[in-house]
Coordinates of C-alpha atoms in Angstrom, one line a residue:
M17 CA 0.0 0.0 -0.1
K18 CA 2.8 2.3 0.9
Q19 CA 4.7 1.5 -2.2
K20 CA 1.5 2.4 -4.3
M21 CA 1.2 5.6 -2.5
G22 CA 4.9 6.4 -3.1
A23 CA 4.6 5.6 -6.8
T24 CA 1.4 7.9 -7.1
E25 CA 3.1 10.8 -5.2
G26 CA 6.1 10.4 -7.5
K27 CA 3.9 10.5 -10.7
I28 CA 2.1 13.7 -9.4
N29 CA 5.4 15.3 -8.6
N30 CA 6.8 14.4 -12.0
R31 CA 3.6 16.0 -13.5
K32 CA 4.2 19.2 -11.5
V33 CA 7.8 19.5 -12.4
T34 CA 6.9 18.8 -16.1
A35 CA 4.1 21.5 -15.9
L36 CA 6.5 24.0 -14.1
A37 CA 9.1 23.2 -17.0
S38 CA 6.5 23.8 -19.8
A39 CA 5.3 27.1 -18.0
G40 CA 8.9 28.3 -17.9
L41 CA 9.4 27.6 -21.7
M42 CA 6.1 29.5 -22.5
F43 CA 7.3 32.5 -20.4
V44 CA 10.7 32.3 -22.5
T45 CA 8.4 32.6 -25.7
I46 CA 6.5 35.6 -24.4
V47 CA 9.7 37.5 -23.6
W48 CA 11.3 36.3 -27.0
G49 CA 8.2 37.5 -28.7
S50 CA 8.6 41.0 -27.1
A51 CA 12.4 40.9 -27.8
F52 CA 11.5 40.7 -31.5
V53 CA 10.0 44.3 -31.4
V54 CA 13.3 45.5 -29.3
M55 CA 15.6 43.9 -31.8
K56 CA 13.9 45.3 -34.7
N57 CA 14.2 48.8 -33.3
S58 CA 17.6 48.2 -32.0
M59 CA 19.1 47.1 -35.3
D60 CA 18.4 50.4 -36.9
I61 CA 20.9 51.9 -34.5
I62 CA 23.4 49.2 -33.6
K63 CA 25.2 46.8 -36.1
P64 CA 23.7 43.3 -35.8
T65 CA 26.7 41.4 -34.4
Y66 CA 27.6 44.0 -32.0
L67 CA 24.0 44.0 -30.7
L68 CA 24.6 40.2 -30.1
A69 CA 27.9 40.9 -28.4
Y70 CA 26.4 43.5 -26.0
R71 CA 23.5 41.3 -25.1
F72 CA 25.5 38.1 -24.5
T73 CA 28.3 40.0 -22.5
I74 CA 25.5 41.3 -20.1
A75 CA 24.0 38.0 -19.9
T76 CA 27.4 36.2 -19.0
A77 CA 28.3 39.0 -16.3
G78 CA 24.7 38.7 -14.7
L79 CA 25.1 34.6 -14.6
M80 CA 28.6 34.9 -13.2
I81 CA 27.8 37.3 -10.4
I82 CA 24.6 35.1 -9.4
F83 CA 26.2 31.8 -9.9
R84 CA 29.8 32.5 -8.9
K85 CA 30.0 29.3 -6.8
H86 CA 29.1 27.3 -9.8
V87 CA 31.6 28.9 -12.0
K88 CA 34.2 28.0 -9.4
T89 CA 33.5 24.3 -9.7
M90 CA 33.3 24.0 -13.6
T91 CA 35.1 21.0 -15.1
R92 CA 36.6 20.8 -18.6
A93 CA 33.6 18.8 -19.7
D94 CA 31.2 21.7 -18.7
I95 CA 33.3 24.2 -20.7
V96 CA 33.6 22.0 -23.9
C97 CA 29.9 21.2 -23.9
G98 CA 28.8 24.8 -23.1
T99 CA 31.1 26.1 -25.7
L100 CA 29.4 23.9 -28.3
L101 CA 26.0 25.2 -27.2
G102 CA 27.2 28.9 -27.4
F103 CA 28.6 28.3 -30.9
L104 CA 25.4 26.7 -32.2
L105 CA 23.5 29.6 -30.5
F106 CA 25.6 32.2 -32.2
I107 CA 25.5 30.5 -35.7
S108 CA 21.7 30.4 -35.3
Y109 CA 21.3 34.2 -34.5
Y110 CA 24.0 35.2 -37.1
F111 CA 22.4 33.5 -39.8
Q112 CA 18.9 34.7 -38.7
T113 CA 20.0 38.2 -38.7
Y114 CA 21.8 38.2 -42.1
G115 CA 19.2 36.1 -43.8
L116 CA 16.6 38.8 -42.9
K117 CA 18.8 41.2 -45.2
F118 CA 17.7 39.2 -48.2
T119 CA 14.3 37.9 -47.5
T120 CA 11.1 39.1 -45.8
A121 CA 10.6 39.2 -42.0
S122 CA 7.5 36.8 -42.5
K123 CA 9.5 34.2 -44.3
N124 CA 12.5 34.6 -41.9
A125 CA 10.3 33.8 -39.0
F126 CA 8.6 30.9 -40.6
I127 CA 11.9 29.2 -41.8
T128 CA 13.5 29.8 -38.6
T129 CA 10.7 27.9 -36.6
L130 CA 10.9 24.9 -39.0
Y131 CA 13.0 23.6 -36.2
V132 CA 9.7 22.0 -35.0
I133 CA 9.8 19.5 -37.7
I134 CA 13.5 19.0 -37.6
V135 CA 14.1 18.4 -33.9
P136 CA 12.3 15.1 -33.6
F137 CA 14.7 13.4 -36.3
L138 CA 17.9 15.1 -35.0
H139 CA 16.9 13.9 -31.4
W140 CA 16.5 10.4 -32.9
L141 CA 19.9 10.6 -34.6
F142 CA 22.0 12.1 -31.8
N143 CA 20.1 10.9 -28.8
K144 CA 18.7 7.7 -30.1
V145 CA 15.2 8.7 -28.9
K146 CA 12.5 7.7 -31.6
P147 CA 9.8 10.4 -32.0
T148 CA 6.3 9.2 -31.0
R149 CA 3.4 9.5 -33.3
N150 CA 2.1 12.5 -31.3
N151 CA 5.4 14.4 -31.7
I152 CA 5.3 14.0 -35.5
I153 CA 1.6 14.9 -35.8
A154 CA 2.0 17.9 -33.4
A155 CA 5.1 19.1 -35.3
C156 CA 3.2 19.0 -38.7
I157 CA 0.3 20.8 -37.2
A158 CA 2.8 23.5 -35.8
V159 CA 4.2 23.9 -39.3
V160 CA 0.9 24.5 -40.8
G161 CA -0.1 27.0 -38.0
L162 CA 3.3 28.7 -38.4
A163 CA 2.7 29.1 -42.2
L164 CA -0.7 30.7 -41.6
L165 CA 0.9 33.2 -39.2
S166 CA 3.9 34.1 -41.2
L167 CA 3.7 33.4 -45.0
K168 CA 2.0 36.0 -47.0
G169 CA 2.1 34.7 -50.4
D170 CA 5.8 34.9 -51.5
L171 CA 6.7 31.3 -51.6
T172 CA 9.8 31.8 -53.9
V173 CA 13.2 30.5 -52.4
N174 CA 16.1 33.0 -52.4
Y175 CA 19.5 33.4 -50.7
G176 CA 18.1 34.9 -47.7
D177 CA 15.8 31.9 -47.2
F178 CA 18.9 29.4 -47.5
L179 CA 20.7 31.5 -44.7
T180 CA 17.6 31.4 -42.6
F181 CA 17.3 27.5 -43.1
I182 CA 20.9 27.3 -41.7
C183 CA 19.8 29.3 -38.6
G184 CA 16.6 27.1 -38.0
F185 CA 18.8 23.8 -38.5
C186 CA 21.3 25.2 -36.0
F187 CA 18.5 26.1 -33.6
A188 CA 17.4 22.5 -33.8
L189 CA 20.8 21.1 -33.1
H190 CA 21.1 23.6 -30.2
M191 CA 17.8 22.2 -28.7
V192 CA 19.0 18.5 -29.3
F193 CA 22.3 18.9 -27.7
I194 CA 20.9 20.9 -24.5
D195 CA 18.8 17.7 -24.1
R196 CA 21.8 15.5 -24.4
Y197 CA 24.0 17.5 -22.1
T198 CA 21.5 18.1 -19.4
M199 CA 21.3 14.4 -18.7
V200 CA 24.6 14.5 -17.4
Y201 CA 25.8 18.2 -16.7
D202 CA 24.5 21.0 -14.5
P203 CA 22.2 23.3 -16.5
I204 CA 23.5 26.4 -14.9
K205 CA 27.1 25.7 -15.5
L206 CA 26.2 24.9 -19.3
T207 CA 24.3 28.1 -19.4
V208 CA 27.1 30.3 -18.1
V209 CA 29.6 28.9 -20.5
Q210 CA 27.1 29.0 -23.3
M211 CA 26.4 32.8 -22.9
G212 CA 30.2 33.4 -22.4
S213 CA 31.4 31.6 -25.6
C214 CA 28.5 33.0 -27.6
A215 CA 29.7 36.6 -26.5
V216 CA 33.4 35.9 -27.2
I217 CA 32.5 34.7 -30.8
S218 CA 30.1 37.7 -31.3
W219 CA 33.0 40.1 -30.3
L220 CA 35.4 38.4 -32.7
M221 CA 33.1 38.5 -35.7
A222 CA 31.9 42.1 -34.9
F223 CA 35.6 43.4 -34.9
T224 CA 36.4 41.3 -37.8
F225 CA 33.5 42.2 -40.1
E226 CA 31.7 45.3 -38.8
G227 CA 34.4 47.5 -38.0
S228 CA 34.8 49.7 -34.7
C229 CA 31.8 50.0 -32.1
D230 CA 30.0 53.2 -31.7
L231 CA 29.6 53.6 -27.8
S232 CA 27.8 56.8 -28.3
V233 CA 24.5 54.9 -28.8
F234 CA 24.4 54.2 -25.0
A235 CA 23.8 58.0 -24.4
D236 CA 20.3 57.2 -25.5
R237 CA 18.5 56.0 -22.2
G238 CA 16.0 54.2 -24.4
M239 CA 18.6 52.2 -26.2
L240 CA 20.4 51.4 -22.9
L241 CA 17.3 49.9 -21.5
S242 CA 16.7 48.1 -24.6
I243 CA 20.2 46.5 -24.4
L244 CA 19.9 45.8 -20.7
Y245 CA 16.4 44.1 -21.4
L246 CA 18.0 42.0 -24.2
G247 CA 20.9 41.0 -22.0
L248 CA 19.4 40.3 -18.7
V249 CA 15.9 39.1 -19.5
S250 CA 15.9 37.8 -23.1
S251 CA 19.2 36.1 -22.8
M252 CA 20.4 35.6 -19.2
L253 CA 17.0 34.7 -17.7
C254 CA 15.5 33.0 -20.7
F255 CA 18.4 30.9 -21.7
L256 CA 18.8 29.7 -18.2
L257 CA 15.0 28.6 -18.1
Q258 CA 15.4 27.0 -21.6
T259 CA 18.3 24.9 -20.4
V260 CA 16.8 23.9 -17.0
G261 CA 13.5 23.4 -18.4
Q262 CA 14.7 21.0 -21.1
T263 CA 16.1 18.7 -18.1
Y264 CA 12.5 17.7 -17.7
L265 CA 11.0 17.9 -21.1
S266 CA 12.1 16.1 -24.3
A267 CA 13.7 18.0 -27.2
S268 CA 10.5 17.5 -29.3
T269 CA 8.1 18.9 -26.8
S270 CA 10.3 21.7 -26.0
S271 CA 10.7 22.7 -29.8
I272 CA 6.9 22.9 -30.1
L273 CA 6.6 25.0 -26.9
L274 CA 9.4 27.3 -27.9
S275 CA 7.8 27.8 -31.5
F276 CA 5.3 30.0 -29.7
E277 CA 7.7 32.7 -29.9
S278 CA 6.1 33.3 -33.4
V279 CA 2.6 33.8 -31.8
F280 CA 3.9 36.1 -29.1
G281 CA 5.9 38.0 -31.8
L282 CA 2.6 38.6 -33.7
V283 CA 0.8 39.7 -30.5
F284 CA 3.5 42.2 -29.6
S285 CA 3.7 43.4 -33.3
V286 CA 0.1 44.0 -33.1
I287 CA 0.2 46.0 -29.9
F288 CA 3.4 47.9 -30.5
L289 CA 3.8 48.0 -34.3
S290 CA 0.2 48.2 -35.3
E291 CA 0.2 45.3 -37.6
P292 CA -3.3 44.1 -38.6
V293 CA -4.9 40.9 -37.3
T294 CA -6.6 38.4 -39.8
P295 CA -8.8 35.5 -39.5
R296 CA -6.1 33.5 -41.1
M297 CA -3.7 34.4 -38.3
L298 CA -6.1 33.5 -35.7
V299 CA -6.6 30.1 -37.2
G300 CA -2.7 29.8 -37.3
C301 CA -2.6 30.5 -33.5
G302 CA -5.3 28.0 -32.8
L303 CA -3.3 25.2 -34.7
M304 CA -0.2 26.2 -32.7
F305 CA -2.2 25.7 -29.4
A306 CA -3.6 22.5 -30.6
A307 CA 0.0 21.2 -31.4
A308 CA 1.3 22.1 -27.9
I309 CA -1.7 20.4 -26.4
L310 CA -1.2 17.3 -28.5
A311 CA 2.8 17.2 -27.8
E312 CA 2.0 17.3 -24.1
H313 CA -0.8 14.7 -24.1
K314 CA 1.5 11.7 -23.6
S315 CA 4.5 13.6 -22.4
S316 CA 3.4 14.5 -19.0
G317 CA 3.6 11.0 -17.4
G318 CA 5.9 9.2 -19.7
K319 CA 8.7 11.6 -21.0
K320 CA 9.9 12.7 -17.6
S321 CA 10.2 9.0 -16.4
G322 CA 12.0 8.2 -19.8
K323 CA 14.3 11.0 -19.5
L324 CA 15.0 10.2 -15.8
K325 CA 16.0 6.6 -16.9
R326 CA 18.3 7.9 -19.7
Q327 CA 20.0 10.2 -16.9
E328 CA 20.5 7.3 -14.6
E329 CA 22.0 5.3 -17.4
A330 CA 24.3 8.0 -18.5
A331 CA 25.4 8.8 -14.8
E332 CA 26.2 5.0 -14.4
V333 CA 28.4 5.0 -17.4

């Protein structure tokens, strides 16, 4: 009887943790949706790679101050794995930014979030986790929803679309390797190294290809607040929540939830940029919510225990 009660309590706790992790990722998408508006306005004043350098440097400094005890106990493996995550993250943002120069914002948003259909198969390839039927169906529904939200008739493929696809593919790899590494390593340490390596790469690329930086832009209080928001909230807090959240969620489920960035990006564009709302967009939002519910349907109980089992096996090795 006690064993049965213990198993029931454990299952309930698993569901609570999974629900909290899902809520954390949804919060991340809300912030990233708002960050789209901030980034759009900031890139009119600051060069793109310098903008990445500023935001990730601020994020790194904040994390190192808050988690200085974790920093002191980092291992070589933490640094290697975190650096790979940082590299993938930088490549994703870099190609997304420059892809936007050669394609429309709507196509850029859609192609980037195609990672929802890529992640389950990369997860299978690298982490040996076969996607469930729910994962595949939910990913397909999400793609249709994203298309209704983003695409506006221009379906031709150009150079910018190709660059953006590289971005989406790297975002998918980023999620898959977060899932892999959080089975073994501390997600906080991974996040600190990830932000730090992304900042270093951004500075190197900025100095090499974008010339000197103009610090006078920070004389504008509004711009300073925008950079702090991107660094402390959109980067430091959100990537920490993503890395910790993926400790308890599969990469496939995480990709569905994170794709809601497009939904909230639309919401904030309507509020702050006065973009019109159409019935087609509302249908797209509905499909996105349906995809998220379907992805979570069998994940609440099984995915957590499945990932715990993988974590235990990895720890034993």
